[in-house]
């Protein structure tokens, strides 16, 4: 007999077992993009390091060191050293530049600082105020192309 006079049924005491629902397989997340844009009205202070592509439309005050590409748009400004595999400048850079593969200074671009690279293209109107050191492609390893470490041939423009 139950507490209030009713009979206890066996069905009320049935143990319920937890049966997990079959979950659908989680969808794959997209691969993260390796492109970063520093927007026109944005100022970044500090060091940027990593892999991928960085397009600078705003202002960076500090070191930029990438394994990949740096693109400085016509509104972009970098105040500090820049090191990357490929660098394209349509804005302005105040600092030394190391391009492990190629540097392109576009007609709206300006550089105040020394440049070390394997390949260098300056379009009509592009402005360079500094020294240029051209290195051989075989010595393009990141540790070998810093000025004064050998393997470079100096070229004055």
mmCIF file of C-alpha atoms in Angstrom:
data_model
loop_
_atom_site.group_PDB
_atom_site.id
_atom_site.type_symbol
_atom_site.label_atom_id
_atom_site.label_comp_id
_atom_site.label_asym_id
_atom_site.label_seq_id
_atom_site.Cartn_x
_atom_site.Cartn_y
_atom_site.Cartn_z
ATOM 1 C CA UNK A 1 0.000 0.000 0.000
ATOM 2 C CA UNK A 2 1.218 3.416 -0.885
ATOM 3 C CA UNK A 3 1.503 6.387 1.342
ATOM 4 C CA UNK A 4 -1.909 7.727 0.462
ATOM 5 C CA UNK A 5 -3.708 4.436 0.226
ATOM 6 C CA UNK A 6 -2.978 3.624 -3.382
ATOM 7 C CA UNK A 7 -1.186 0.533 -4.491
ATOM 8 C CA UNK A 8 2.288 0.733 -5.887
ATOM 9 C CA UNK A 9 2.451 -0.457 -9.443
ATOM 10 C CA UNK A 10 5.421 -2.256 -10.848
ATOM 11 C CA UNK A 11 5.332 0.046 -13.866
ATOM 12 C CA UNK A 12 6.053 3.055 -11.660
ATOM 13 C CA UNK A 13 9.273 1.470 -10.508
ATOM 14 C CA UNK A 14 10.601 0.683 -13.962
ATOM 15 C CA UNK A 15 14.190 1.803 -14.435
ATOM 16 C CA UNK A 16 14.624 3.986 -17.433
ATOM 17 C CA UNK A 17 17.883 3.542 -19.252
ATOM 18 C CA UNK A 18 19.507 6.502 -20.923
ATOM 19 C CA UNK A 19 19.727 5.951 -24.651
ATOM 20 C CA UNK A 20 21.815 8.730 -26.159
ATOM 21 C CA UNK A 21 20.467 10.097 -29.369
ATOM 22 C CA UNK A 22 22.552 9.464 -32.363
ATOM 23 C CA UNK A 23 24.263 12.732 -33.047
ATOM 24 C CA UNK A 24 24.841 13.913 -36.510
ATOM 25 C CA UNK A 25 28.467 14.157 -37.431
ATOM 26 C CA UNK A 26 29.794 17.632 -36.677
ATOM 27 C CA UNK A 27 30.237 19.682 -39.823
ATOM 28 C CA UNK A 28 33.806 20.445 -40.747
ATOM 29 C CA UNK A 29 34.914 23.930 -39.893
ATOM 30 C CA UNK A 30 36.364 25.859 -42.801
ATOM 31 C CA UNK A 31 40.116 26.165 -42.968
ATOM 32 C CA UNK A 32 41.176 29.437 -41.366
ATOM 33 C CA UNK A 33 42.156 32.105 -43.816
ATOM 34 C CA UNK A 34 45.759 33.129 -43.732
ATOM 35 C CA UNK A 35 44.912 36.622 -44.963
ATOM 36 C CA UNK A 36 44.810 39.528 -42.556
ATOM 37 C CA UNK A 37 43.738 43.065 -43.370
ATOM 38 C CA UNK A 38 44.677 45.977 -41.162
ATOM 39 C CA UNK A 39 41.894 48.382 -42.041
ATOM 40 C CA UNK A 40 42.333 51.961 -43.191
ATOM 41 C CA UNK A 41 41.368 53.636 -39.911
ATOM 42 C CA UNK A 42 43.206 51.154 -37.689
ATOM 43 C CA UNK A 43 46.575 51.651 -35.961
ATOM 44 C CA UNK A 44 48.472 48.614 -34.711
ATOM 45 C CA UNK A 45 51.391 49.100 -32.326
ATOM 46 C CA UNK A 46 53.751 46.225 -31.637
ATOM 47 C CA UNK A 47 55.214 43.266 -33.501
ATOM 48 C CA UNK A 48 53.410 41.289 -36.195
ATOM 49 C CA UNK A 49 54.835 37.778 -36.684
ATOM 50 C CA UNK A 50 53.473 34.724 -38.433
ATOM 51 C CA UNK A 51 52.677 33.054 -41.726
ATOM 52 C CA UNK A 52 50.340 34.149 -44.477
ATOM 53 C CA UNK A 53 49.337 37.344 -46.180
ATOM 54 C CA UNK A 54 48.963 40.691 -44.410
ATOM 55 C CA UNK A 55 47.486 43.639 -46.258
ATOM 56 C CA UNK A 56 48.077 46.934 -44.519
ATOM 57 C CA UNK A 57 45.626 49.689 -45.344
ATOM 58 C CA UNK A 58 46.024 51.460 -42.009
ATOM 59 C CA UNK A 59 49.075 52.107 -39.865
ATOM 60 C CA UNK A 60 51.560 49.740 -38.204
ATOM 61 C CA UNK A 61 54.056 51.099 -35.692
ATOM 62 C CA UNK A 62 56.519 48.319 -34.993
ATOM 63 C CA UNK A 63 58.178 45.301 -36.552
ATOM 64 C CA UNK A 64 56.514 43.192 -39.248
ATOM 65 C CA UNK A 65 58.063 39.738 -39.745
ATOM 66 C CA UNK A 66 56.181 37.218 -41.876
ATOM 67 C CA UNK A 67 56.746 34.048 -43.755
ATOM 68 C CA UNK A 68 54.563 35.029 -46.671
ATOM 69 C CA UNK A 69 53.407 38.295 -48.196
ATOM 70 C CA UNK A 70 53.159 41.876 -46.963
ATOM 71 C CA UNK A 71 51.057 44.234 -49.058
ATOM 72 C CA UNK A 72 51.109 47.912 -48.133
ATOM 73 C CA UNK A 73 48.210 49.603 -49.923
ATOM 74 C CA UNK A 74 48.330 53.239 -51.003
ATOM 75 C CA UNK A 75 46.796 54.298 -47.660
ATOM 76 C CA UNK A 76 49.058 51.998 -45.619
ATOM 77 C CA UNK A 77 51.950 53.169 -43.451
ATOM 78 C CA UNK A 78 54.569 51.085 -41.643
ATOM 79 C CA UNK A 79 56.990 52.670 -39.180
ATOM 80 C CA UNK A 80 59.451 49.935 -38.380
ATOM 81 C CA UNK A 81 61.426 47.128 -39.990
ATOM 82 C CA UNK A 82 59.674 44.781 -42.419
ATOM 83 C CA UNK A 83 60.744 41.218 -43.258
ATOM 84 C CA UNK A 84 58.791 38.844 -45.504
ATOM 85 C CA UNK A 85 59.159 36.594 -48.500
ATOM 86 C CA UNK A 86 57.356 38.940 -50.894
ATOM 87 C CA UNK A 87 56.648 42.616 -50.216
ATOM 88 C CA UNK A 88 54.579 45.011 -52.326
ATOM 89 C CA UNK A 89 54.517 48.684 -51.359
ATOM 90 C CA UNK A 90 52.045 51.243 -52.683
ATOM 91 C CA UNK A 91 51.993 53.229 -49.422
ATOM 92 C CA UNK A 92 54.937 54.178 -47.244
ATOM 93 C CA UNK A 93 57.481 52.320 -45.143
ATOM 94 C CA UNK A 94 59.922 53.988 -42.756
ATOM 95 C CA UNK A 95 62.327 51.268 -41.742
ATOM 96 C CA UNK A 96 64.682 48.681 -43.143
ATOM 97 C CA UNK A 97 63.213 46.014 -45.422
ATOM 98 C CA UNK A 98 64.277 42.414 -46.021
ATOM 99 C CA UNK A 99 62.446 40.626 -48.839
ATOM 100 C CA UNK A 100 63.528 36.990 -49.124
ATOM 101 C CA UNK A 101 62.180 36.626 -52.641
ATOM 102 C CA UNK A 102 60.843 39.803 -54.221
ATOM 103 C CA UNK A 103 60.128 43.472 -53.467
ATOM 104 C CA UNK A 104 57.931 45.676 -55.636
ATOM 105 C CA UNK A 105 57.811 49.427 -55.014
ATOM 106 C CA UNK A 106 54.803 50.767 -56.869
ATOM 107 C CA UNK A 107 54.459 54.253 -58.355
ATOM 108 C CA UNK A 108 52.657 55.589 -55.264
ATOM 109 C CA UNK A 109 55.019 53.870 -52.828
ATOM 110 C CA UNK A 110 57.881 55.268 -50.791
ATOM 111 C CA UNK A 111 60.574 53.688 -48.650
ATOM 112 C CA UNK A 112 62.876 55.449 -46.204
ATOM 113 C CA UNK A 113 65.359 52.807 -45.124
ATOM 114 C CA UNK A 114 67.742 50.176 -46.404
ATOM 115 C CA UNK A 115 66.509 47.323 -48.599
ATOM 116 C CA UNK A 116 67.928 43.794 -48.822
ATOM 117 C CA UNK A 117 66.359 41.515 -51.426
ATOM 118 C CA UNK A 118 66.910 39.018 -54.232
ATOM 119 C CA UNK A 119 64.664 40.784 -56.764
ATOM 120 C CA UNK A 120 63.615 44.456 -56.738
ATOM 121 C CA UNK A 121 61.247 46.322 -59.055
ATOM 122 C CA UNK A 122 60.703 50.066 -58.740
ATOM 123 C CA UNK A 123 57.914 51.509 -60.868
ATOM 124 C CA UNK A 124 58.190 55.052 -62.274
ATOM 125 C CA UNK A 125 57.288 57.359 -59.406
ATOM 126 C CA UNK A 126 58.283 54.942 -56.642
ATOM 127 C CA UNK A 127 60.627 56.602 -54.132
ATOM 128 C CA UNK A 128 63.511 54.957 -52.290
ATOM 129 C CA UNK A 129 65.669 56.880 -49.837
ATOM 130 C CA UNK A 130 68.194 54.358 -48.583
ATOM 131 C CA UNK A 131 70.686 51.727 -49.660
ATOM 132 C CA UNK A 132 69.867 48.635 -51.652
ATOM 133 C CA UNK A 133 71.670 45.350 -51.142
ATOM 134 C CA UNK A 134 71.001 42.709 -53.761
ATOM 135 C CA UNK A 135 71.718 39.158 -52.669
ATOM 136 C CA UNK A 136 72.121 35.971 -54.633
ATOM 137 C CA UNK A 137 69.109 33.709 -54.707
ATOM 138 C CA UNK A 138 71.065 30.796 -53.234
ATOM 139 C CA UNK A 139 71.799 32.748 -50.050
ATOM 140 C CA UNK A 140 68.178 33.733 -49.511
ATOM 141 C CA UNK A 141 67.881 31.705 -46.315
ATOM 142 C CA UNK A 142 66.386 33.854 -43.559
ATOM 143 C CA UNK A 143 69.522 33.753 -41.443
ATOM 144 C CA UNK A 144 71.892 34.615 -44.292
ATOM 145 C CA UNK A 145 70.487 37.824 -45.744
ATOM 146 C CA UNK A 146 70.806 40.251 -42.941
ATOM 147 C CA UNK A 147 73.212 43.004 -43.945
ATOM 148 C CA UNK A 148 76.827 42.211 -43.131
ATOM 149 C CA UNK A 149 76.417 38.426 -42.979
ATOM 150 C CA UNK A 150 77.963 37.738 -46.382
ATOM 151 C CA UNK A 151 76.441 36.695 -49.657
ATOM 152 C CA UNK A 152 75.236 40.161 -50.559
ATOM 153 C CA UNK A 153 76.297 42.432 -53.371
ATOM 154 C CA UNK A 154 75.791 46.101 -52.790
ATOM 155 C CA UNK A 155 74.108 48.136 -55.508
ATOM 156 C CA UNK A 156 73.584 51.872 -55.332
ATOM 157 C CA UNK A 157 70.655 53.492 -57.076
#
